[in-house]
Amino acid sequence: THGGAKVVSTWDFGVPANQAAWKVLAQGGSALDAVEAGARWAESELCNPTVGHCGNPDRDGVLSLDASIMDGDGRCGAVAALVDILHPVSVARRVMENSPHVLLVGEGAQQFAVQQGFQRQHLLTPKAEAAWREWLKTEKYAPQINAERRGLPGNSDNHDTIGMLALDAKGNLAGACTTSGMAWKLHGRVGDSPIIGAGLYVDNDVGAATASGVGEEMIRNAASFLVVELMRQGRSPAQACREAIDRVVRKRPEASRTLQVCFLAMNKQGEVGAYALHRGFVYAVCDAQRQDDLRDSPSIY
Ligand code: SD4
């Protein structure tokens, strides 16, 4: 049965995303199938400025998507700067299973997706296009810290990537991460979400970690890998996330005051923890006991 199964994900919409993944886990499905199902839900059913079809575009008005998927046995796949494909996480899984590679980008990623049977479709919503036209008036790239959630003016245009980690009944872990990245990014910019070890890392021997926030900081610190390695050295998931946040701050103390970084981790025993740079990060936890648990992450600021 699904006894010890569990799925966790970033932000408040992690609750329904977890429920989509739980359908798989509750039937004895694999962690890998579960995180793909949960991420797919976020890509197409959620309308959010930082994930999937409702995402905000780059500074040239192009909506480009990044995603990754990783299994506890070390297999992984990712796509970056993918345009006009609804389900980047599923393309990432095809990269993992049907190609000799780990990461495909841009036109090549789209070409591969089409060869694999995915439909090209224009994704930019009228709302996202209007937000971009508004942004063009100032052209100021100034990521805000989960503005909406803190009740600040302006839209929350930078945080809301979904990172999801699952543990299945067999004790296997898997993770997925999918995003439209930072709104108004330079065309061609790739964040942490499709970089294995930055936005996502999974190791069946230890645990799994994922991230949300300004991806440059995660890449700089190989952050999700760092969280998993800290758990390997004996830290709890929460301690590991906290130490990784400390590392981010130590590297760039000034920048850390104005940008958000959030980590979420689960070890192979199913213990869950999180830590953020700034307050406002929430994450969702779902298991056989409870499918709608939303928790506040501790933070430094
Ligand atoms: C990125 N980490 O592309 C993503 C953005 C994000 O919540 O997490 N938003 O840098």
PDB file of C-alpha atoms and ligand atoms in Angstrom:
ATOM      1  CA  THR A   1       0.000   0.000   0.000  1.00  0.00           C
ATOM      2  CA  HIS A   2       0.939   3.672   0.126  1.00  0.00           C
ATOM      3  CA  GLY A   3       1.918   3.602   3.839  1.00  0.00           C
ATOM      4  CA  GLY A   4       5.024   5.750   3.965  1.00  0.00           C
ATOM      5  CA  ALA A   5       4.406   7.656   0.759  1.00  0.00           C
ATOM      6  CA  LYS A   6       4.655  11.425   0.850  1.00  0.00           C
ATOM      7  CA  VAL A   7       4.854  14.371  -1.532  1.00  0.00           C
ATOM      8  CA  VAL A   8       5.907  17.937  -0.805  1.00  0.00           C
ATOM      9  CA  SER A   9       6.046  21.047  -2.947  1.00  0.00           C
ATOM     10  CA  THR A  10       6.759  24.736  -2.925  1.00  0.00           C
ATOM     11  CA  TRP A  11       4.194  27.517  -2.378  1.00  0.00           C
ATOM     12  CA  ASP A  12       0.472  27.461  -1.655  1.00  0.00           C
ATOM     13  CA  PHE A  13      -0.535  25.913  -4.980  1.00  0.00           C
ATOM     14  CA  GLY A  14       1.627  23.010  -3.841  1.00  0.00           C
ATOM     15  CA  VAL A  15      -1.534  21.772  -2.091  1.00  0.00           C
ATOM     16  CA  PRO A  16      -3.500  20.978  -5.277  1.00  0.00           C
ATOM     17  CA  ALA A  17      -0.287  20.000  -7.088  1.00  0.00           C
ATOM     18  CA  ASN A  18       0.464  17.495  -4.316  1.00  0.00           C
ATOM     19  CA  GLN A  19      -3.067  16.134  -4.621  1.00  0.00           C
ATOM     20  CA  ALA A  20      -2.465  15.487  -8.336  1.00  0.00           C
ATOM     21  CA  ALA A  21       0.727  13.637  -7.418  1.00  0.00           C
ATOM     22  CA  TRP A  22      -0.991  11.833  -4.542  1.00  0.00           C
ATOM     23  CA  LYS A  23      -3.436  10.168  -6.950  1.00  0.00           C
ATOM     24  CA  VAL A  24      -0.415   8.336  -8.341  1.00  0.00           C
ATOM     25  CA  LEU A  25       1.194   7.538  -4.974  1.00  0.00           C
ATOM     26  CA  ALA A  26      -2.049   6.361  -3.372  1.00  0.00           C
ATOM     27  CA  GLN A  27      -2.380   3.717  -6.071  1.00  0.00           C
ATOM     28  CA  GLY A  28       1.108   2.461  -5.366  1.00  0.00           C
ATOM     29  CA  GLY A  29       2.610   4.412  -8.268  1.00  0.00           C
ATOM     30  CA  SER A  30       6.218   5.502  -8.447  1.00  0.00           C
ATOM     31  CA  ALA A  31       7.639   8.722  -7.064  1.00  0.00           C
ATOM     32  CA  LEU A  32       8.794   9.547 -10.600  1.00  0.00           C
ATOM     33  CA  ASP A  33       5.280   9.234 -12.074  1.00  0.00           C
ATOM     34  CA  ALA A  34       3.899  11.185  -9.122  1.00  0.00           C
ATOM     35  CA  VAL A  35       6.166  14.225  -9.510  1.00  0.00           C
ATOM     36  CA  GLU A  36       5.592  14.312 -13.248  1.00  0.00           C
ATOM     37  CA  ALA A  37       1.819  14.284 -12.674  1.00  0.00           C
ATOM     38  CA  GLY A  38       2.073  17.008 -10.021  1.00  0.00           C
ATOM     39  CA  ALA A  39       4.289  19.236 -12.140  1.00  0.00           C
ATOM     40  CA  ARG A  40       2.053  18.738 -15.168  1.00  0.00           C
ATOM     41  CA  TRP A  41      -0.876  19.914 -13.086  1.00  0.00           C
ATOM     42  CA  ALA A  42       1.002  23.115 -12.288  1.00  0.00           C
ATOM     43  CA  GLU A  43       2.034  23.650 -15.905  1.00  0.00           C
ATOM     44  CA  SER A  44      -1.460  23.492 -17.355  1.00  0.00           C
ATOM     45  CA  GLU A  45      -4.132  23.734 -14.639  1.00  0.00           C
ATOM     46  CA  LEU A  46      -2.623  26.479 -12.537  1.00  0.00           C
ATOM     47  CA  CYS A  47      -2.639  30.034 -13.808  1.00  0.00           C
ATOM     48  CA  ASN A  48       0.347  31.658 -12.210  1.00  0.00           C
ATOM     49  CA  PRO A  49       2.845  34.235 -13.511  1.00  0.00           C
ATOM     50  CA  THR A  50       5.857  32.010 -12.821  1.00  0.00           C
ATOM     51  CA  VAL A  51       4.808  28.538 -13.986  1.00  0.00           C
ATOM     52  CA  GLY A  52       3.740  27.057 -17.294  1.00  0.00           C
ATOM     53  CA  HIS A  53       1.262  28.497 -19.717  1.00  0.00           C
ATOM     54  CA  CYS A  54       0.349  31.607 -17.685  1.00  0.00           C
ATOM     55  CA  GLY A  55       3.975  32.597 -17.074  1.00  0.00           C
ATOM     56  CA  ASN A  56       5.335  36.065 -17.678  1.00  0.00           C
ATOM     57  CA  PRO A  57       7.653  36.397 -20.678  1.00  0.00           C
ATOM     58  CA  ASP A  58      11.254  37.542 -20.978  1.00  0.00           C
ATOM     59  CA  ARG A  59      12.207  41.138 -21.814  1.00  0.00           C
ATOM     60  CA  ASP A  60      11.553  40.462 -25.499  1.00  0.00           C
ATOM     61  CA  GLY A  61       8.029  39.199 -24.829  1.00  0.00           C
ATOM     62  CA  VAL A  62       8.911  35.520 -25.286  1.00  0.00           C
ATOM     63  CA  LEU A  63       7.570  33.001 -22.744  1.00  0.00           C
ATOM     64  CA  SER A  64      10.327  30.431 -22.277  1.00  0.00           C
ATOM     65  CA  LEU A  65      10.069  27.541 -19.863  1.00  0.00           C
ATOM     66  CA  ASP A  66      12.610  25.587 -17.804  1.00  0.00           C
ATOM     67  CA  ALA A  67      12.017  22.184 -16.182  1.00  0.00           C
ATOM     68  CA  SER A  68      13.827  19.205 -14.733  1.00  0.00           C
ATOM     69  CA  ILE A  69      13.037  15.775 -13.370  1.00  0.00           C
ATOM     70  CA  MET A  70      15.245  13.435 -11.377  1.00  0.00           C
ATOM     71  CA  ASP A  71      14.859   9.902 -10.074  1.00  0.00           C
ATOM     72  CA  GLY A  72      16.456   8.649  -6.881  1.00  0.00           C
ATOM     73  CA  ASP A  73      18.708   6.312  -8.854  1.00  0.00           C
ATOM     74  CA  GLY A  74      20.484   9.296 -10.455  1.00  0.00           C
ATOM     75  CA  ARG A  75      18.699   9.337 -13.787  1.00  0.00           C
ATOM     76  CA  CYS A  76      17.716  12.859 -14.784  1.00  0.00           C
ATOM     77  CA  GLY A  77      16.571  15.040 -17.646  1.00  0.00           C
ATOM     78  CA  ALA A  78      15.914  18.715 -18.224  1.00  0.00           C
ATOM     79  CA  VAL A  79      14.928  21.342 -20.757  1.00  0.00           C
ATOM     80  CA  ALA A  80      15.725  25.038 -20.710  1.00  0.00           C
ATOM     81  CA  ALA A  81      14.438  28.034 -22.634  1.00  0.00           C
ATOM     82  CA  LEU A  82      11.754  25.865 -24.215  1.00  0.00           C
ATOM     83  CA  VAL A  83       9.151  27.831 -26.166  1.00  0.00           C
ATOM     84  CA  ASP A  84       5.566  26.934 -27.156  1.00  0.00           C
ATOM     85  CA  ILE A  85       5.372  23.540 -25.454  1.00  0.00           C
ATOM     86  CA  LEU A  86       2.794  23.116 -22.670  1.00  0.00           C
ATOM     87  CA  HIS A  87       4.500  20.408 -20.603  1.00  0.00           C
ATOM     88  CA  PRO A  88       8.233  20.986 -20.214  1.00  0.00           C
ATOM     89  CA  VAL A  89       8.434  18.498 -17.325  1.00  0.00           C
ATOM     90  CA  SER A  90       7.274  15.698 -19.610  1.00  0.00           C
ATOM     91  CA  VAL A  91       9.790  16.737 -22.265  1.00  0.00           C
ATOM     92  CA  ALA A  92      12.436  16.644 -19.518  1.00  0.00           C
ATOM     93  CA  ARG A  93      11.368  13.095 -18.725  1.00  0.00           C
ATOM     94  CA  ARG A  94      11.689  12.143 -22.409  1.00  0.00           C
ATOM     95  CA  VAL A  95      15.180  13.649 -22.468  1.00  0.00           C
ATOM     96  CA  MET A  96      15.959  11.384 -19.516  1.00  0.00           C
ATOM     97  CA  GLU A  97      14.390   8.256 -20.990  1.00  0.00           C
ATOM     98  CA  ASN A  98      14.659   8.641 -24.761  1.00  0.00           C
ATOM     99  CA  SER A  99      17.911  10.487 -25.326  1.00  0.00           C
ATOM    100  CA  PRO A 100      21.531   9.936 -24.328  1.00  0.00           C
ATOM    101  CA  HIS A 101      21.570  13.452 -22.796  1.00  0.00           C
ATOM    102  CA  VAL A 102      20.552  15.268 -19.640  1.00  0.00           C
ATOM    103  CA  LEU A 103      19.806  18.824 -20.799  1.00  0.00           C
ATOM    104  CA  LEU A 104      18.423  20.218 -24.058  1.00  0.00           C
ATOM    105  CA  VAL A 105      17.926  23.931 -24.653  1.00  0.00           C
ATOM    106  CA  GLY A 106      16.040  26.329 -26.868  1.00  0.00           C
ATOM    107  CA  GLU A 107      15.315  25.343 -30.454  1.00  0.00           C
ATOM    108  CA  GLY A 108      16.891  21.932 -30.035  1.00  0.00           C
ATOM    109  CA  ALA A 109      14.698  21.197 -27.045  1.00  0.00           C
ATOM    110  CA  GLN A 110      11.618  22.216 -29.007  1.00  0.00           C
ATOM    111  CA  GLN A 111      12.689  20.125 -32.002  1.00  0.00           C
ATOM    112  CA  PHE A 112      13.136  17.106 -29.715  1.00  0.00           C
ATOM    113  CA  ALA A 113       9.748  17.727 -28.093  1.00  0.00           C
ATOM    114  CA  VAL A 114       8.000  17.809 -31.469  1.00  0.00           C
ATOM    115  CA  GLN A 115       9.784  14.617 -32.541  1.00  0.00           C
ATOM    116  CA  GLN A 116       8.513  13.016 -29.340  1.00  0.00           C
ATOM    117  CA  GLY A 117       4.948  13.914 -30.255  1.00  0.00           C
ATOM    118  CA  PHE A 118       4.383  17.107 -28.254  1.00  0.00           C
ATOM    119  CA  GLN A 119       2.307  19.785 -30.000  1.00  0.00           C
ATOM    120  CA  ARG A 120       3.669  23.251 -30.545  1.00  0.00           C
ATOM    121  CA  GLN A 121       1.204  25.831 -29.279  1.00  0.00           C
ATOM    122  CA  HIS A 122       1.438  29.544 -28.612  1.00  0.00           C
ATOM    123  CA  LEU A 123       1.312  29.964 -24.839  1.00  0.00           C
ATOM    124  CA  LEU A 124       1.601  33.632 -23.894  1.00  0.00           C
ATOM    125  CA  THR A 125      -1.686  34.711 -22.260  1.00  0.00           C
ATOM    126  CA  PRO A 126      -3.228  38.140 -22.969  1.00  0.00           C
ATOM    127  CA  LYS A 127      -2.721  38.961 -19.281  1.00  0.00           C
ATOM    128  CA  ALA A 128       0.987  38.124 -19.388  1.00  0.00           C
ATOM    129  CA  GLU A 129       1.390  40.059 -22.618  1.00  0.00           C
ATOM    130  CA  ALA A 130      -0.327  43.089 -21.052  1.00  0.00           C
ATOM    131  CA  ALA A 131       1.954  42.835 -18.001  1.00  0.00           C
ATOM    132  CA  TRP A 132       4.945  42.760 -20.315  1.00  0.00           C
ATOM    133  CA  ARG A 133       3.731  45.854 -22.217  1.00  0.00           C
ATOM    134  CA  GLU A 134       3.352  47.607 -18.885  1.00  0.00           C
ATOM    135  CA  TRP A 135       6.865  46.545 -17.908  1.00  0.00           C
ATOM    136  CA  LEU A 136       8.222  47.942 -21.190  1.00  0.00           C
ATOM    137  CA  LYS A 137       7.339  51.434 -19.920  1.00  0.00           C
ATOM    138  CA  THR A 138      10.123  51.246 -17.354  1.00  0.00           C
ATOM    139  CA  GLU A 139      12.183  48.216 -18.437  1.00  0.00           C
ATOM    140  CA  LYS A 140      13.412  47.939 -14.892  1.00  0.00           C
ATOM    141  CA  TYR A 141      14.600  44.482 -13.855  1.00  0.00           C
ATOM    142  CA  ALA A 142      14.075  44.542 -10.105  1.00  0.00           C
ATOM    143  CA  PRO A 143      12.865  41.200  -8.740  1.00  0.00           C
ATOM    144  CA  GLN A 144      10.563  41.635  -5.747  1.00  0.00           C
ATOM    145  CA  ILE A 145      10.339  39.313  -2.786  1.00  0.00           C
ATOM    146  CA  ASN A 146       7.063  37.400  -3.138  1.00  0.00           C
ATOM    147  CA  ALA A 147       5.301  40.772  -3.266  1.00  0.00           C
ATOM    148  CA  GLU A 148       1.716  39.563  -3.441  1.00  0.00           C
ATOM    149  CA  ARG A 149       2.091  37.306  -0.471  1.00  0.00           C
ATOM    150  CA  ARG A 150       3.504  40.057   1.682  1.00  0.00           C
ATOM    151  CA  GLY A 151       0.691  42.384   0.706  1.00  0.00           C
ATOM    152  CA  LEU A 152       3.056  44.716  -1.096  1.00  0.00           C
ATOM    153  CA  PRO A 153       2.017  46.544  -4.233  1.00  0.00           C
ATOM    154  CA  GLY A 154       2.974  45.094  -7.581  1.00  0.00           C
ATOM    155  CA  ASN A 155       2.559  41.575  -8.827  1.00  0.00           C
ATOM    156  CA  SER A 156       4.504  38.648  -7.543  1.00  0.00           C
ATOM    157  CA  ASP A 157       6.390  38.264 -10.777  1.00  0.00           C
ATOM    158  CA  ASN A 158       9.419  36.327  -9.620  1.00  0.00           C
ATOM    159  CA  HIS A 159       8.541  33.573  -7.196  1.00  0.00           C
ATOM    160  CA  ASP A 160       6.221  30.683  -7.631  1.00  0.00           C
ATOM    161  CA  THR A 161       8.244  28.052  -9.338  1.00  0.00           C
ATOM    162  CA  ILE A 162       6.996  24.634  -8.376  1.00  0.00           C
ATOM    163  CA  GLY A 163       9.567  22.264  -6.966  1.00  0.00           C
ATOM    164  CA  MET A 164       8.126  18.908  -5.940  1.00  0.00           C
ATOM    165  CA  LEU A 165       9.689  15.953  -4.101  1.00  0.00           C
ATOM    166  CA  ALA A 166       8.050  12.564  -3.602  1.00  0.00           C
ATOM    167  CA  LEU A 167       8.731   9.390  -1.666  1.00  0.00           C
ATOM    168  CA  ASP A 168       6.833   6.335  -2.844  1.00  0.00           C
ATOM    169  CA  ALA A 169       5.675   3.208  -1.007  1.00  0.00           C
ATOM    170  CA  LYS A 170       8.802   1.352  -2.114  1.00  0.00           C
ATOM    171  CA  GLY A 171      10.993   4.011  -0.499  1.00  0.00           C
ATOM    172  CA  ASN A 172      12.172   5.549  -3.768  1.00  0.00           C
ATOM    173  CA  LEU A 173      12.525   9.291  -4.106  1.00  0.00           C
ATOM    174  CA  ALA A 174      12.034  11.530  -7.150  1.00  0.00           C
ATOM    175  CA  GLY A 175      11.722  15.236  -7.824  1.00  0.00           C
ATOM    176  CA  ALA A 176      10.613  17.704 -10.468  1.00  0.00           C
ATOM    177  CA  CYS A 177      10.868  21.426 -10.911  1.00  0.00           C
ATOM    178  CA  THR A 178       9.107  23.586 -13.509  1.00  0.00           C
ATOM    179  CA  THR A 179       9.017  27.342 -14.109  1.00  0.00           C
ATOM    180  CA  SER A 180       8.852  30.214 -16.544  1.00  0.00           C
ATOM    181  CA  GLY A 181      11.793  31.667 -14.645  1.00  0.00           C
ATOM    182  CA  MET A 182      12.281  35.283 -13.694  1.00  0.00           C
ATOM    183  CA  ALA A 183       9.846  37.643 -15.395  1.00  0.00           C
ATOM    184  CA  TRP A 184      11.532  40.082 -17.801  1.00  0.00           C
ATOM    185  CA  LYS A 185      14.770  38.070 -17.833  1.00  0.00           C
ATOM    186  CA  LEU A 186      17.183  38.521 -20.716  1.00  0.00           C
ATOM    187  CA  HIS A 187      16.233  36.417 -23.713  1.00  0.00           C
ATOM    188  CA  GLY A 188      18.214  33.188 -23.346  1.00  0.00           C
ATOM    189  CA  ARG A 189      18.548  33.406 -19.575  1.00  0.00           C
ATOM    190  CA  VAL A 190      18.404  30.024 -17.863  1.00  0.00           C
ATOM    191  CA  GLY A 191      17.641  29.745 -14.161  1.00  0.00           C
ATOM    192  CA  ASP A 192      18.334  27.072 -11.587  1.00  0.00           C
ATOM    193  CA  SER A 193      15.216  24.974 -12.150  1.00  0.00           C
ATOM    194  CA  PRO A 194      16.566  22.949 -15.115  1.00  0.00           C
ATOM    195  CA  ILE A 195      20.096  22.722 -13.686  1.00  0.00           C
ATOM    196  CA  ILE A 196      20.528  19.416 -11.873  1.00  0.00           C
ATOM    197  CA  GLY A 197      22.122  20.190  -8.512  1.00  0.00           C
ATOM    198  CA  ALA A 198      20.932  23.811  -8.484  1.00  0.00           C
ATOM    199  CA  GLY A 199      17.114  23.777  -8.597  1.00  0.00           C
ATOM    200  CA  LEU A 200      16.714  20.056  -7.947  1.00  0.00           C
ATOM    201  CA  TYR A 201      18.701  17.116  -6.655  1.00  0.00           C
ATOM    202  CA  VAL A 202      17.622  13.625  -5.625  1.00  0.00           C
ATOM    203  CA  ASP A 203      19.592  10.710  -4.219  1.00  0.00           C
ATOM    204  CA  ASN A 204      17.859   7.580  -2.938  1.00  0.00           C
ATOM    205  CA  ASP A 205      20.659   7.016  -0.417  1.00  0.00           C
ATOM    206  CA  VAL A 206      19.989  10.330   1.315  1.00  0.00           C
ATOM    207  CA  GLY A 207      17.103  12.520   0.258  1.00  0.00           C
ATOM    208  CA  ALA A 208      15.972  15.208  -2.139  1.00  0.00           C
ATOM    209  CA  ALA A 209      15.974  18.990  -2.358  1.00  0.00           C
ATOM    210  CA  THR A 210      14.488  21.679  -4.551  1.00  0.00           C
ATOM    211  CA  ALA A 211      14.525  25.467  -4.671  1.00  0.00           C
ATOM    212  CA  SER A 212      12.543  28.548  -5.549  1.00  0.00           C
ATOM    213  CA  GLY A 213      13.600  32.178  -5.758  1.00  0.00           C
ATOM    214  CA  VAL A 214      16.282  34.017  -7.699  1.00  0.00           C
ATOM    215  CA  GLY A 215      17.952  31.146  -9.526  1.00  0.00           C
ATOM    216  CA  GLU A 216      21.339  32.763  -9.990  1.00  0.00           C
ATOM    217  CA  GLU A 217      21.964  32.267  -6.265  1.00  0.00           C
ATOM    218  CA  MET A 218      21.106  28.557  -6.460  1.00  0.00           C
ATOM    219  CA  ILE A 219      23.395  28.014  -9.433  1.00  0.00           C
ATOM    220  CA  ARG A 220      26.243  29.913  -7.759  1.00  0.00           C
ATOM    221  CA  ASN A 221      25.992  27.632  -4.723  1.00  0.00           C
ATOM    222  CA  ALA A 222      25.036  24.322  -6.394  1.00  0.00           C
ATOM    223  CA  ALA A 223      22.342  24.698  -3.803  1.00  0.00           C
ATOM    224  CA  SER A 224      20.063  21.651  -4.074  1.00  0.00           C
ATOM    225  CA  PHE A 225      23.120  19.410  -4.292  1.00  0.00           C
ATOM    226  CA  LEU A 226      24.508  21.207  -1.249  1.00  0.00           C
ATOM    227  CA  VAL A 227      21.309  20.546   0.726  1.00  0.00           C
ATOM    228  CA  VAL A 228      21.424  16.837  -0.144  1.00  0.00           C
ATOM    229  CA  GLU A 229      25.124  16.604   0.738  1.00  0.00           C
ATOM    230  CA  LEU A 230      24.463  18.276   4.098  1.00  0.00           C
ATOM    231  CA  MET A 231      21.755  15.700   4.790  1.00  0.00           C
ATOM    232  CA  ARG A 232      24.263  12.998   3.821  1.00  0.00           C
ATOM    233  CA  GLN A 233      26.539  14.366   6.543  1.00  0.00           C
ATOM    234  CA  GLY A 234      23.738  13.934   9.069  1.00  0.00           C
ATOM    235  CA  ARG A 235      21.803  17.202   9.037  1.00  0.00           C
ATOM    236  CA  SER A 236      18.026  17.116   9.229  1.00  0.00           C
ATOM    237  CA  PRO A 237      16.238  18.500   6.145  1.00  0.00           C
ATOM    238  CA  ALA A 238      15.501  21.789   7.962  1.00  0.00           C
ATOM    239  CA  GLN A 239      19.104  22.147   9.193  1.00  0.00           C
ATOM    240  CA  ALA A 240      20.457  21.387   5.735  1.00  0.00           C
ATOM    241  CA  CYS A 241      18.193  24.040   4.164  1.00  0.00           C
ATOM    242  CA  ARG A 242      19.208  26.525   6.854  1.00  0.00           C
ATOM    243  CA  GLU A 243      22.919  25.973   6.239  1.00  0.00           C
ATOM    244  CA  ALA A 244      22.452  26.342   2.495  1.00  0.00           C
ATOM    245  CA  ILE A 245      20.669  29.662   3.108  1.00  0.00           C
ATOM    246  CA  ASP A 246      23.582  30.726   5.325  1.00  0.00           C
ATOM    247  CA  ARG A 247      25.923  29.938   2.443  1.00  0.00           C
ATOM    248  CA  VAL A 248      23.862  32.100   0.073  1.00  0.00           C
ATOM    249  CA  VAL A 249      24.051  34.993   2.537  1.00  0.00           C
ATOM    250  CA  ARG A 250      27.782  34.600   3.118  1.00  0.00           C
ATOM    251  CA  LYS A 251      28.476  34.684  -0.619  1.00  0.00           C
ATOM    252  CA  ARG A 252      26.437  37.825  -1.261  1.00  0.00           C
ATOM    253  CA  PRO A 253      25.404  39.543   1.981  1.00  0.00           C
ATOM    254  CA  GLU A 254      24.204  42.755   0.356  1.00  0.00           C
ATOM    255  CA  ALA A 255      22.182  41.141  -2.435  1.00  0.00           C
ATOM    256  CA  SER A 256      20.671  38.721   0.077  1.00  0.00           C
ATOM    257  CA  ARG A 257      18.757  41.578   1.687  1.00  0.00           C
ATOM    258  CA  THR A 258      16.700  42.201  -1.415  1.00  0.00           C
ATOM    259  CA  LEU A 259      16.231  38.852  -3.110  1.00  0.00           C
ATOM    260  CA  GLN A 260      14.375  35.694  -2.143  1.00  0.00           C
ATOM    261  CA  VAL A 261      15.823  32.191  -1.955  1.00  0.00           C
ATOM    262  CA  CYS A 262      13.836  29.207  -0.643  1.00  0.00           C
ATOM    263  CA  PHE A 263      14.820  25.573  -0.129  1.00  0.00           C
ATOM    264  CA  LEU A 264      12.611  22.550   0.492  1.00  0.00           C
ATOM    265  CA  ALA A 265      14.004  19.118   1.378  1.00  0.00           C
ATOM    266  CA  MET A 266      12.879  15.631   2.305  1.00  0.00           C
ATOM    267  CA  ASN A 267      15.103  12.800   3.481  1.00  0.00           C
ATOM    268  CA  LYS A 268      14.634   9.134   2.681  1.00  0.00           C
ATOM    269  CA  GLN A 269      12.829   8.625   5.999  1.00  0.00           C
ATOM    270  CA  GLY A 270      10.203  11.120   4.825  1.00  0.00           C
ATOM    271  CA  GLU A 271      11.236  13.923   7.194  1.00  0.00           C
ATOM    272  CA  VAL A 272      10.571  17.308   5.632  1.00  0.00           C
ATOM    273  CA  GLY A 273      12.154  20.710   6.188  1.00  0.00           C
ATOM    274  CA  ALA A 274      12.479  24.115   4.566  1.00  0.00           C
ATOM    275  CA  TYR A 275      14.238  27.426   4.993  1.00  0.00           C
ATOM    276  CA  ALA A 276      14.028  30.743   3.182  1.00  0.00           C
ATOM    277  CA  LEU A 277      16.034  33.905   3.073  1.00  0.00           C
ATOM    278  CA  HIS A 278      12.947  36.121   3.544  1.00  0.00           C
ATOM    279  CA  ARG A 279       9.622  35.491   5.201  1.00  0.00           C
ATOM    280  CA  GLY A 280       6.654  34.521   3.079  1.00  0.00           C
ATOM    281  CA  PHE A 281       7.750  31.125   1.805  1.00  0.00           C
ATOM    282  CA  VAL A 282       5.169  28.386   2.296  1.00  0.00           C
ATOM    283  CA  TYR A 283       5.250  24.732   1.296  1.00  0.00           C
ATOM    284  CA  ALA A 284       2.715  21.946   1.046  1.00  0.00           C
ATOM    285  CA  VAL A 285       2.974  18.452   2.531  1.00  0.00           C
ATOM    286  CA  CYS A 286       0.744  15.532   1.563  1.00  0.00           C
ATOM    287  CA  ASP A 287       0.643  11.966   2.885  1.00  0.00           C
ATOM    288  CA  ALA A 288      -1.876   9.272   3.781  1.00  0.00           C
ATOM    289  CA  GLN A 289      -2.943  11.194   6.913  1.00  0.00           C
ATOM    290  CA  ARG A 290      -3.415  14.601   5.369  1.00  0.00           C
ATOM    291  CA  GLN A 291      -3.570  15.937   1.829  1.00  0.00           C
ATOM    292  CA  ASP A 292      -3.911  19.700   2.427  1.00  0.00           C
ATOM    293  CA  ASP A 293      -1.158  20.609   4.865  1.00  0.00           C
ATOM    294  CA  LEU A 294       0.370  24.025   4.120  1.00  0.00           C
ATOM    295  CA  ARG A 295       3.305  25.095   6.287  1.00  0.00           C
ATOM    296  CA  ASP A 296       5.180  28.344   6.859  1.00  0.00           C
ATOM    297  CA  SER A 297       8.895  28.109   6.284  1.00  0.00           C
ATOM    298  CA  PRO A 298      11.248  29.725   8.760  1.00  0.00           C
ATOM    299  CA  SER A 299      13.452  32.435   7.301  1.00  0.00           C
ATOM    300  CA  ILE A 300      16.436  34.596   8.129  1.00  0.00           C
ATOM    301  CA  TYR A 301      14.826  37.982   7.441  1.00  0.00           C
TER     302      TYR A 301
HETATM  303  C1  SD4 B   1      14.384  30.951 -11.646  1.00  0.00           C
HETATM  304  N1  SD4 B   1      14.068  29.843  -9.544  1.00  0.00           N
HETATM  305  O1  SD4 B   1      14.213  30.806 -12.844  1.00  0.00           O
HETATM  306  C2  SD4 B   1      13.388  30.319 -10.712  1.00  0.00           C
HETATM  307  C3  SD4 B   1      12.322  31.318 -10.411  1.00  0.00           C
HETATM  308  C4  SD4 B   1      11.522  31.003  -9.224  1.00  0.00           C
HETATM  309  O2  SD4 B   1       9.831  31.204  -7.865  1.00  0.00           O
HETATM  310  O3  SD4 B   1      11.785  30.189  -8.415  1.00  0.00           O
HETATM  311  N2  SD4 B   1      10.477  31.588  -8.973  1.00  0.00           N
HETATM  312  O4  SD4 B   1      15.316  31.578 -11.173  1.00  0.00           O
END
